[in-house]
mmCIF file of C-alpha atoms in Angstrom:
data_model
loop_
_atom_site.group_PDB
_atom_site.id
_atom_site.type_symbol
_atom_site.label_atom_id
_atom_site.label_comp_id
_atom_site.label_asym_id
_atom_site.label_seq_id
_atom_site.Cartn_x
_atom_site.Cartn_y
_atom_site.Cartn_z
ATOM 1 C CA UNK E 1 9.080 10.014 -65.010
ATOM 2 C CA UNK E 2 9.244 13.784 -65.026
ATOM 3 C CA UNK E 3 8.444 15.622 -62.706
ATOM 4 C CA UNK E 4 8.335 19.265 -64.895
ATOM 5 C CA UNK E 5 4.755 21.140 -64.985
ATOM 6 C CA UNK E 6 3.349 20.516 -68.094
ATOM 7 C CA UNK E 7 3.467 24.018 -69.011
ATOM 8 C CA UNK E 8 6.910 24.074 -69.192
ATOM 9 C CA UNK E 9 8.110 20.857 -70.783
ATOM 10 C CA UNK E 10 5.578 22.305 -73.361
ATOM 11 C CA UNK E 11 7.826 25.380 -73.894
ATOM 12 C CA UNK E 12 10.794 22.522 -73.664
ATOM 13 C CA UNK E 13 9.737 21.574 -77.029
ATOM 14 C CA UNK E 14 6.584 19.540 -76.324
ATOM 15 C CA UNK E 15 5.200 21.909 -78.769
ATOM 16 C CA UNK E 16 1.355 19.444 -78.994
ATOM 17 C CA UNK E 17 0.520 19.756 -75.400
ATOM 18 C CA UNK E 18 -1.559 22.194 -73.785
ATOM 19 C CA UNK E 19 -0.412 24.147 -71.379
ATOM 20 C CA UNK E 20 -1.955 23.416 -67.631
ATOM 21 C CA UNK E 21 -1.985 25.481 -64.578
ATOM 22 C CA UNK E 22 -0.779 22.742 -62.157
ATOM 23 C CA UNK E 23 1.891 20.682 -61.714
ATOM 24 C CA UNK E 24 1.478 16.790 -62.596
ATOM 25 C CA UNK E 25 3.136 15.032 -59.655
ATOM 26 C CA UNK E 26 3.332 10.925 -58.531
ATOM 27 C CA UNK E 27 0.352 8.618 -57.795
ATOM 28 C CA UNK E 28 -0.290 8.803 -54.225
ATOM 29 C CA UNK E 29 2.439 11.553 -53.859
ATOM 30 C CA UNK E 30 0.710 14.852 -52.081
ATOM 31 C CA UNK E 31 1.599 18.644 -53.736
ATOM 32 C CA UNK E 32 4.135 20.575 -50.568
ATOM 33 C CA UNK E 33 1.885 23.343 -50.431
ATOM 34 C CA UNK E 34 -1.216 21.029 -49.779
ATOM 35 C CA UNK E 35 0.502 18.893 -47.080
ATOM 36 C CA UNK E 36 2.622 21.679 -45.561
ATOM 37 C CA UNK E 37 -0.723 23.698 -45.135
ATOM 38 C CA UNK E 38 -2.327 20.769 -43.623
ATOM 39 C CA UNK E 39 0.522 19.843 -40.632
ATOM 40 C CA UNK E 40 0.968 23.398 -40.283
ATOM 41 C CA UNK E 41 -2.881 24.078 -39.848
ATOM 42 C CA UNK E 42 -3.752 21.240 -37.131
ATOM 43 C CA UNK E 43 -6.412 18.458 -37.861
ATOM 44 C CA UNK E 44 -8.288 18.216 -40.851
ATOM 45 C CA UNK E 45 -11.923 19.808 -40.856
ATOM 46 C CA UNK E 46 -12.955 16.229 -40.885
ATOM 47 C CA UNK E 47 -10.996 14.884 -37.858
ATOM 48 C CA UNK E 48 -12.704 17.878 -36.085
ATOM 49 C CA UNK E 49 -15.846 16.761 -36.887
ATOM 50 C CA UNK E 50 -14.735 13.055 -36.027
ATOM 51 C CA UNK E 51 -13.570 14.402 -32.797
ATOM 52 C CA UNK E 52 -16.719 16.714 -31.993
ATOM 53 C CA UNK E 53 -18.923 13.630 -32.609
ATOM 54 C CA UNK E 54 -16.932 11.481 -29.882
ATOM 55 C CA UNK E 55 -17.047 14.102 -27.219
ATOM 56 C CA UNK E 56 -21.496 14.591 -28.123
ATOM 57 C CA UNK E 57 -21.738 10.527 -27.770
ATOM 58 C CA UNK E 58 -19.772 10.533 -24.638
ATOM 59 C CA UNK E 59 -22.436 13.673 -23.446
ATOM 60 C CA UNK E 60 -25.019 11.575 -24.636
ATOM 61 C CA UNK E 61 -24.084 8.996 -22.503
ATOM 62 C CA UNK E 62 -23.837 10.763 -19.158
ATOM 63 C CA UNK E 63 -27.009 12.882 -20.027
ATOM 64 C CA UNK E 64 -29.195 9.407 -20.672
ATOM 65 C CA UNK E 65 -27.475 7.253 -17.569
ATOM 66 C CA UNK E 66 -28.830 10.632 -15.401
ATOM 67 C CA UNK E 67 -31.904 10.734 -16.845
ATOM 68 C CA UNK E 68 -32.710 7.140 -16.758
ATOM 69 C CA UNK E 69 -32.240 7.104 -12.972
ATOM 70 C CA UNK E 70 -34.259 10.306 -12.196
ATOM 71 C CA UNK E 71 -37.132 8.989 -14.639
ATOM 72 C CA UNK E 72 -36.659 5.673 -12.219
ATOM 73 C CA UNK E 73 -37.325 7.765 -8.640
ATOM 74 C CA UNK E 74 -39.904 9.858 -10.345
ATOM 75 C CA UNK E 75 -41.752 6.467 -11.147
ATOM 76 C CA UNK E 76 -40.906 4.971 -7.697
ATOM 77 C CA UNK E 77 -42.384 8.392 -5.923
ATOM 78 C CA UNK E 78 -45.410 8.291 -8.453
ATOM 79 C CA UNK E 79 -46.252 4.802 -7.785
ATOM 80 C CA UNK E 80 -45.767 5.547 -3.985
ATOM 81 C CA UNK E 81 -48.023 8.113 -3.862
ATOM 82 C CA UNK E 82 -50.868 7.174 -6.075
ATOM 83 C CA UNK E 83 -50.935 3.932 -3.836
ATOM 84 C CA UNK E 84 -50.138 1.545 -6.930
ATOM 85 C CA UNK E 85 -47.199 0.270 -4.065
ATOM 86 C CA UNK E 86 -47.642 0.090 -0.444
ATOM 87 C CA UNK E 87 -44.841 2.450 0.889
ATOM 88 C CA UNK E 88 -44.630 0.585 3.882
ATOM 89 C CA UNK E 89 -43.051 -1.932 1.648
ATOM 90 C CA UNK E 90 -41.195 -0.103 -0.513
ATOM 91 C CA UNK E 91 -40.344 3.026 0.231
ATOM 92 C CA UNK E 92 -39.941 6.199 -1.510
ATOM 93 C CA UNK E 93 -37.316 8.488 -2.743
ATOM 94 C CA UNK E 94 -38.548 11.365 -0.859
ATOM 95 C CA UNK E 95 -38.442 9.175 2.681
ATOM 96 C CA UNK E 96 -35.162 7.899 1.642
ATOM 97 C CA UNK E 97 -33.663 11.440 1.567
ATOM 98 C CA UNK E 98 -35.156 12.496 4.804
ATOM 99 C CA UNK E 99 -34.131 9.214 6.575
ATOM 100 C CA UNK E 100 -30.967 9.919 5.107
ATOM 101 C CA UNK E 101 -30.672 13.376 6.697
ATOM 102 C CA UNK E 102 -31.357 12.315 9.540
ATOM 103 C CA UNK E 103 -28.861 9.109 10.153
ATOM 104 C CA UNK E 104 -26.232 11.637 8.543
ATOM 105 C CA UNK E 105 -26.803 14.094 10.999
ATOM 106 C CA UNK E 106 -26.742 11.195 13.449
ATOM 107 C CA UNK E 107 -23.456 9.896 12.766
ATOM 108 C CA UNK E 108 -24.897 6.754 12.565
ATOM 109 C CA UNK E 109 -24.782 6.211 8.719
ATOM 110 C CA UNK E 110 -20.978 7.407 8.394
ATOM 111 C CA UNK E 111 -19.817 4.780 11.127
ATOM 112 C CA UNK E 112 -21.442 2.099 9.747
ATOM 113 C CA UNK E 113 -20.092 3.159 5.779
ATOM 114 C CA UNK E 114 -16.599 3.333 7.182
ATOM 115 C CA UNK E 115 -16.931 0.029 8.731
ATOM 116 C CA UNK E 116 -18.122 -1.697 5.744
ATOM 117 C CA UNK E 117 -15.740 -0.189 3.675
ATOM 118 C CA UNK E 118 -12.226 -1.118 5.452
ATOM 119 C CA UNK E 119 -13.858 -4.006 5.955
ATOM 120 C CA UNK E 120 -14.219 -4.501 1.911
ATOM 121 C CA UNK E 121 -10.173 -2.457 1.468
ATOM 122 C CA UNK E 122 -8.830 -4.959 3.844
ATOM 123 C CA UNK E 123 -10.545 -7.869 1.918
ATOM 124 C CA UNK E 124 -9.731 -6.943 -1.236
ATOM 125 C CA UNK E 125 -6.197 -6.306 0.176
ATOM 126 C CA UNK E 126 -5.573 -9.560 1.326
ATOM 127 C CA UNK E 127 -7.676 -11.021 -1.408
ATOM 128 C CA UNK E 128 -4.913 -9.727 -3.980
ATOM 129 C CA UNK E 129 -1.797 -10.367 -1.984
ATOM 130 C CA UNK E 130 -2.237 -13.984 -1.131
ATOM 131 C CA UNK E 131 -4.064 -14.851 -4.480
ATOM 132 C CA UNK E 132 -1.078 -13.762 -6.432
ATOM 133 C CA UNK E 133 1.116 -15.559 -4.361
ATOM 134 C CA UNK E 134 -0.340 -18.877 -4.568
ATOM 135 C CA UNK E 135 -0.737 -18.251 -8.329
ATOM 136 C CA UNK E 136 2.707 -17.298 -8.182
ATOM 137 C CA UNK E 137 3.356 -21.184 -6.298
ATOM 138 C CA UNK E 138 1.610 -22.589 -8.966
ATOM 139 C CA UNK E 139 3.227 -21.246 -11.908
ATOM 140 C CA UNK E 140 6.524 -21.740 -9.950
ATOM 141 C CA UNK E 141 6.315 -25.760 -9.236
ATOM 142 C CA UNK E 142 3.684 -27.558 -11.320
ATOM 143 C CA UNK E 143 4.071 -30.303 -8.913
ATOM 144 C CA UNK E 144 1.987 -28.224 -6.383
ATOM 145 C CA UNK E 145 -0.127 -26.902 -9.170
ATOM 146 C CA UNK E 146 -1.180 -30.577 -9.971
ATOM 147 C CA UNK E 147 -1.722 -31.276 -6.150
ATOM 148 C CA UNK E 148 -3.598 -28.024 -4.933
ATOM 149 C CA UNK E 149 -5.930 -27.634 -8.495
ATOM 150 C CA UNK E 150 -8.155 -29.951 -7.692
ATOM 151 C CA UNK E 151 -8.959 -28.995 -3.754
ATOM 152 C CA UNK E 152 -9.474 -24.421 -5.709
ATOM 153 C CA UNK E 153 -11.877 -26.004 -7.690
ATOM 154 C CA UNK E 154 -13.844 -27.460 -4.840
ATOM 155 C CA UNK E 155 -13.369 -24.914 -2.167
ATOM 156 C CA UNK E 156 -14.706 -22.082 -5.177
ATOM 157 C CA UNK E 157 -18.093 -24.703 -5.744
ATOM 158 C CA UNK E 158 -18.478 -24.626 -2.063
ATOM 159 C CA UNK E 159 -20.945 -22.124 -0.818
ATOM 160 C CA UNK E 160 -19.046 -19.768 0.779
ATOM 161 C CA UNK E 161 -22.045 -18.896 3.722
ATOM 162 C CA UNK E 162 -21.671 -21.984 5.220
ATOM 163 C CA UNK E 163 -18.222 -20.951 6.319
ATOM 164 C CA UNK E 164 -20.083 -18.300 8.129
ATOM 165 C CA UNK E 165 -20.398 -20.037 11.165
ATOM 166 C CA UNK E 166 -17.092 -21.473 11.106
ATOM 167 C CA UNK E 167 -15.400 -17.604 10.796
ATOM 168 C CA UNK E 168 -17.834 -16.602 13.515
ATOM 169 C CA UNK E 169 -16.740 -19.552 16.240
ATOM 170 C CA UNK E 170 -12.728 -19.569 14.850
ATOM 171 C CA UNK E 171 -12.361 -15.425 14.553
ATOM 172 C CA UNK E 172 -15.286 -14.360 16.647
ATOM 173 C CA UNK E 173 -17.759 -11.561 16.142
ATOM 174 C CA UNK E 174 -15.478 -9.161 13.970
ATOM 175 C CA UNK E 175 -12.736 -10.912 12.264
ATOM 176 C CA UNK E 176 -15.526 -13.179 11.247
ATOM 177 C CA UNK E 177 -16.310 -10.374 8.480
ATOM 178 C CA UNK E 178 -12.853 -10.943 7.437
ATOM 179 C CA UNK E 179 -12.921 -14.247 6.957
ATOM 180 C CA UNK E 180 -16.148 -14.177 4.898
ATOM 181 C CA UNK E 181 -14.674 -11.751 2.400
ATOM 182 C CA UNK E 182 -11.158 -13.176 1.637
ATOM 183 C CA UNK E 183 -12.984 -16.607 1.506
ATOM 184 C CA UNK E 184 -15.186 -15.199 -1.409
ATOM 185 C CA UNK E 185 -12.396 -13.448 -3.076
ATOM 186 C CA UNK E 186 -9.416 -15.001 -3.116
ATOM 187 C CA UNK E 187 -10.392 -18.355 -5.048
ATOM 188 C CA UNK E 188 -11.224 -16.293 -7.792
ATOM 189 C CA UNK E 189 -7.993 -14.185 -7.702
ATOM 190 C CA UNK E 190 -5.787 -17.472 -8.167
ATOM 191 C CA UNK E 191 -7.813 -18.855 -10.460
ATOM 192 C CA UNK E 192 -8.067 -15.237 -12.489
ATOM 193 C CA UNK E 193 -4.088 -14.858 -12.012
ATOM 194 C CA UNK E 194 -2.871 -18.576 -12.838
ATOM 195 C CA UNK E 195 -4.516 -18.392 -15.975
ATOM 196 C CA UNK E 196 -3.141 -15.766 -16.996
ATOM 197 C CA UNK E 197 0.462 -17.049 -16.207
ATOM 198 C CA UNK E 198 -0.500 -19.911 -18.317
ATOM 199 C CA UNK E 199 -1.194 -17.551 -21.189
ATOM 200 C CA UNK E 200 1.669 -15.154 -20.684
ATOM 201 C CA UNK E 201 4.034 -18.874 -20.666
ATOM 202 C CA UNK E 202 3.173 -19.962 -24.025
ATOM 203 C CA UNK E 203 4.246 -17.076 -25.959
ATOM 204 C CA UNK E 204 6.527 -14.608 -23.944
ATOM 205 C CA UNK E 205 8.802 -17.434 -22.171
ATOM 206 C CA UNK E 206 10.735 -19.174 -24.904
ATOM 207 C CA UNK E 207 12.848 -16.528 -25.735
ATOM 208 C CA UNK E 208 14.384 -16.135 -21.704
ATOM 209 C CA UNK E 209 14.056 -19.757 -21.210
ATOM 210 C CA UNK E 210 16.351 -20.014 -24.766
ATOM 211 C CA UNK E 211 18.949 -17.958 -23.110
ATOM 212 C CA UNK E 212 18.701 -18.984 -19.651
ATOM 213 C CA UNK E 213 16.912 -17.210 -17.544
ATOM 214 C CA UNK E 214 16.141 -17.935 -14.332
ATOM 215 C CA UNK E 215 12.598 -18.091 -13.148
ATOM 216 C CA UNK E 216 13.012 -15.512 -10.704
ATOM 217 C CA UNK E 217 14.077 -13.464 -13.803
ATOM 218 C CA UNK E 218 11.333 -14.236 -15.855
ATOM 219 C CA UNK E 219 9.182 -13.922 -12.901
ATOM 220 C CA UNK E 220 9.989 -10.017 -12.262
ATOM 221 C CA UNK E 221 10.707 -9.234 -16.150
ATOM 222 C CA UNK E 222 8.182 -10.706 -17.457
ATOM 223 C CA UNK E 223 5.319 -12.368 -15.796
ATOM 224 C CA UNK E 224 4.606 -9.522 -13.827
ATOM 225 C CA UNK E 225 4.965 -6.516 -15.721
ATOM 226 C CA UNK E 226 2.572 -8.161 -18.573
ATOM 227 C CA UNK E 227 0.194 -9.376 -15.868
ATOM 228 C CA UNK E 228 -0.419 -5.695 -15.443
ATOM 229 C CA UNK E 229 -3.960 -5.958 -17.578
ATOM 230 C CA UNK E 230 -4.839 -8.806 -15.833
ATOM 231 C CA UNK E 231 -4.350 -7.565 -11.987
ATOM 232 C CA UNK E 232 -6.715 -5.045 -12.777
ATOM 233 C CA UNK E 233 -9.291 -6.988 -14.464
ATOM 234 C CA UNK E 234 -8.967 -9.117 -11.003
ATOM 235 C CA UNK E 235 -9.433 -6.533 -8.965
ATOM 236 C CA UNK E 236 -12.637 -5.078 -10.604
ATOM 237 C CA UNK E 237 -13.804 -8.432 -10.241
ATOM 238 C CA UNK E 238 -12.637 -8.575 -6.420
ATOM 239 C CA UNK E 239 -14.453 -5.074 -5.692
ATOM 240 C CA UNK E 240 -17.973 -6.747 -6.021
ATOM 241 C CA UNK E 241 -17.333 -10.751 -4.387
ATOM 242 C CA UNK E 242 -15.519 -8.706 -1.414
ATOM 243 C CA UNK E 243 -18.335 -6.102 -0.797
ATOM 244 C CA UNK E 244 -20.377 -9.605 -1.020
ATOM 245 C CA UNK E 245 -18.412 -11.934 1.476
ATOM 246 C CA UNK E 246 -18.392 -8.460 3.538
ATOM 247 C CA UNK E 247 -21.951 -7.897 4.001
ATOM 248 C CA UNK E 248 -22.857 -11.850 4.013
ATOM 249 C CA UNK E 249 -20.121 -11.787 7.048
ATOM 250 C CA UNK E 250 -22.060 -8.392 8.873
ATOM 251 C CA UNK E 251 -25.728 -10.240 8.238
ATOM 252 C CA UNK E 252 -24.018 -13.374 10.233
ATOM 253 C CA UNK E 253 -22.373 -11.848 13.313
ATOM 254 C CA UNK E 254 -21.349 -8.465 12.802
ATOM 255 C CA UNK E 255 -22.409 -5.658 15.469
ATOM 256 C CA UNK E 256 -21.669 -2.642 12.903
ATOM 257 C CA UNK E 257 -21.724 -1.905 9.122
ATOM 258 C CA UNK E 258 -24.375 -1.751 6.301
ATOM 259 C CA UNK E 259 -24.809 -5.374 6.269
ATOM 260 C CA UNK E 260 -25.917 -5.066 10.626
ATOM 261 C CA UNK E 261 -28.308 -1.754 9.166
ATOM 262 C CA UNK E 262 -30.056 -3.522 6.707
ATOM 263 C CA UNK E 263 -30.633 -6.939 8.866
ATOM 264 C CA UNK E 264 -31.927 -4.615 12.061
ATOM 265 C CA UNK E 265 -34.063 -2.680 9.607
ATOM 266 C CA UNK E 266 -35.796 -5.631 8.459
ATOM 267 C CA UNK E 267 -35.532 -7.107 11.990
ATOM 268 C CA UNK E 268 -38.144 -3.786 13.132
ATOM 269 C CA UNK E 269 -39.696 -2.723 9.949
ATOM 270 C CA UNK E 270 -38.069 0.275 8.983
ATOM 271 C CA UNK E 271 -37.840 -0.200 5.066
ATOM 272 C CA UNK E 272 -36.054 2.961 5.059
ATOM 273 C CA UNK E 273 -33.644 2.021 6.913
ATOM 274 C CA UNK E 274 -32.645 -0.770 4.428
ATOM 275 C CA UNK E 275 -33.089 1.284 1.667
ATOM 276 C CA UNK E 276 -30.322 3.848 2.384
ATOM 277 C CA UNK E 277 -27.893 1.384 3.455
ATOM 278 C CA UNK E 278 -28.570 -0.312 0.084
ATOM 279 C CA UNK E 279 -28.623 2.834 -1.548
ATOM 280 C CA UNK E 280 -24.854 3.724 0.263
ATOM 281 C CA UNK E 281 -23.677 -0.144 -0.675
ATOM 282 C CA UNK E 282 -24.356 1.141 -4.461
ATOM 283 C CA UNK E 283 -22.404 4.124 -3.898
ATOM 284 C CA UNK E 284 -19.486 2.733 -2.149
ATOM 285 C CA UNK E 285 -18.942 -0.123 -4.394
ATOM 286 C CA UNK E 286 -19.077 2.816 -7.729
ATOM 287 C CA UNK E 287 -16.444 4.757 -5.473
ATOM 288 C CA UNK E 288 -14.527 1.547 -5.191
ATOM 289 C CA UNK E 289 -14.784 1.019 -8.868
ATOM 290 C CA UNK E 290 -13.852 4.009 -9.912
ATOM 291 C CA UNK E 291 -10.857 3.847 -7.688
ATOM 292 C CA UNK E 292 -10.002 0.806 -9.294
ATOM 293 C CA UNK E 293 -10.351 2.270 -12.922
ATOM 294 C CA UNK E 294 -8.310 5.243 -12.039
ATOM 295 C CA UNK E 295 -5.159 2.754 -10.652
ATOM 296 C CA UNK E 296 -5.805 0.931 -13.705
ATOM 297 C CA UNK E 297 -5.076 3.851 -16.360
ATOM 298 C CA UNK E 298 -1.821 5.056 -14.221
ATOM 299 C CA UNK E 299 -0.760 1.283 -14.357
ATOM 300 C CA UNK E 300 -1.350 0.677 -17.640
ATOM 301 C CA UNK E 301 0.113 4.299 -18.808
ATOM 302 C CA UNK E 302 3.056 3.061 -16.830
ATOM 303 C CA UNK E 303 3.739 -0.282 -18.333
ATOM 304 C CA UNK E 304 2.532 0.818 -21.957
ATOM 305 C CA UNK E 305 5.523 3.619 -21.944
ATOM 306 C CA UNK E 306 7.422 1.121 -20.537
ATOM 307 C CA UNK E 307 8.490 2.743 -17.168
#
């Protein structure tokens, strides 16, 4: 096929045709000028647009979440103060902030947020480490796997508050809290974790085990570096049961933390009281979340480039 402008193979001898302006070039093929001028000049108008519209919906997203919750404490305020709720009961946003000023100023509030939350870092901790070693056992020697299975399954339908009082007499008063959150958390780690070995085995195994490798080889080259995605879905998951087991454990025998704020503000009436703690148990477990997302993205950046 030629590739000449039709204007000149015309004055080649293609004496019939009429001359044309452009050239005539491929199907599918794009003229240099057009796609030189288009790397050279950045996106297209219409990726801008695409990329305009992204950054508006993410906007509109933020804008309605903030909006949604002030129209929320405008109603709660409204209702409190045209009597269609008896504050007594429920509060208001305007008695939360002052009670909140005032335990802040206090030091009160802090103490009690820092206690629940090493509490909930140490659970989660401990959580993660052990639960990914005894998924680790059970992907290792399916003769345990077979033994053990049966007694995760049960301990994970047991209700975990009636070890309560077990923690309590084994670890006393504050290791008690402990107890209550890795007992929540760490059933569903192994379960969460093994399964994903089990995945990860059928497909990305037969290749090492077809030249050899060792299981501790396939263990650190493999298994772990593509259970990347699913230690973080884990510990998104562990970031709510632990702040759970945490405050179950404080309402049962703790002397200090939310969980101890919100029982003794029930205990005298002061719905306040239990409001901000519950209010600060929101915040601290989006902190924790967010925490979580941010190791997330530097973990997965890190294992997509393959560092």
């Amino acid at each position: 096929m030629s590739l000449l402008p039709v204007k000149d193979r015309t004055e080649a001898g293609d004496g019939g045709a009429e001359p044309a302006e452009s050239a005539v070039w491929p199907a599918g093929s794009l003229e240099p000028a057009a796609s030189s001028s288009a790397s050279a000049g950045g996106p297209t108008p219409a990726y801008r647009d695409y990329l305009r519209g992204e950054r508006r919906g993410r906007w509109l997203v933020i804008v309605s979440r903030i909006a949604l919750l002030a129209a929320l404490l405008a109603l709660w305020e409204l209702a409190a103060r045209q009597k269609w709720v008896d504050s007594m009961l429920t509060s208001k946003p305007s008695q939360l902030a002052a009670s909140f000023r005032e335990l802040a100023l206090q030091g009160d509030l802090w103490k009690h947020t820092w206690t629940t939350g090493l509490e909930t870092i140490v659970g989660i901790a401990v959580s993660m480490i052990a639960g990914t070693a005894i998924a680790v056992l059970f992907w290792w020697s399916t003769y345990a796997s077979k033994v053990l299975e049966p007694y995760i399954v049960v301990l994970n339908a047991l209700p975990k508050v009636a070890l309560g009082p077990i923690f309590y007499i084994w670890l006393g008063d504050r290791y008690s809290v402990y107890g209550m959150a890795v007992a929540i958390s760490i059933i569903v780690t192994i379960m969460m974790i093994e399964n994903g070995f089990k995945e990860l085995a059928k497909t990305k195994l037969r290749l090492m085990e077809s030249f050899g490798a060792t299981k501790l080889q396939m263990l650190r080259m493999v298994m772990l570096p593509a259970s990347v995605p699913n230690f973080i879905a884990t510990l998104k998951v562990n970031v709510g049961l632990t702040l759970v087991g945490v405050v179950m454990g404080e309402f049962l025998s703790s002397k200090a933390g939310l969980g101890y704020l919100i029982i003794y503000g029930g205990q005298v009436f002061q719905m306040n009281l239990v409001m901000v703690s519950v209010c600060m148990l929101a915040l601290m477990s989006a902190v924790l979340y967010g925490i979580v997302n941010g190791i997330g993205r530097l973990l997965m950046r890190k294992y997509q480039d393959g560092r």
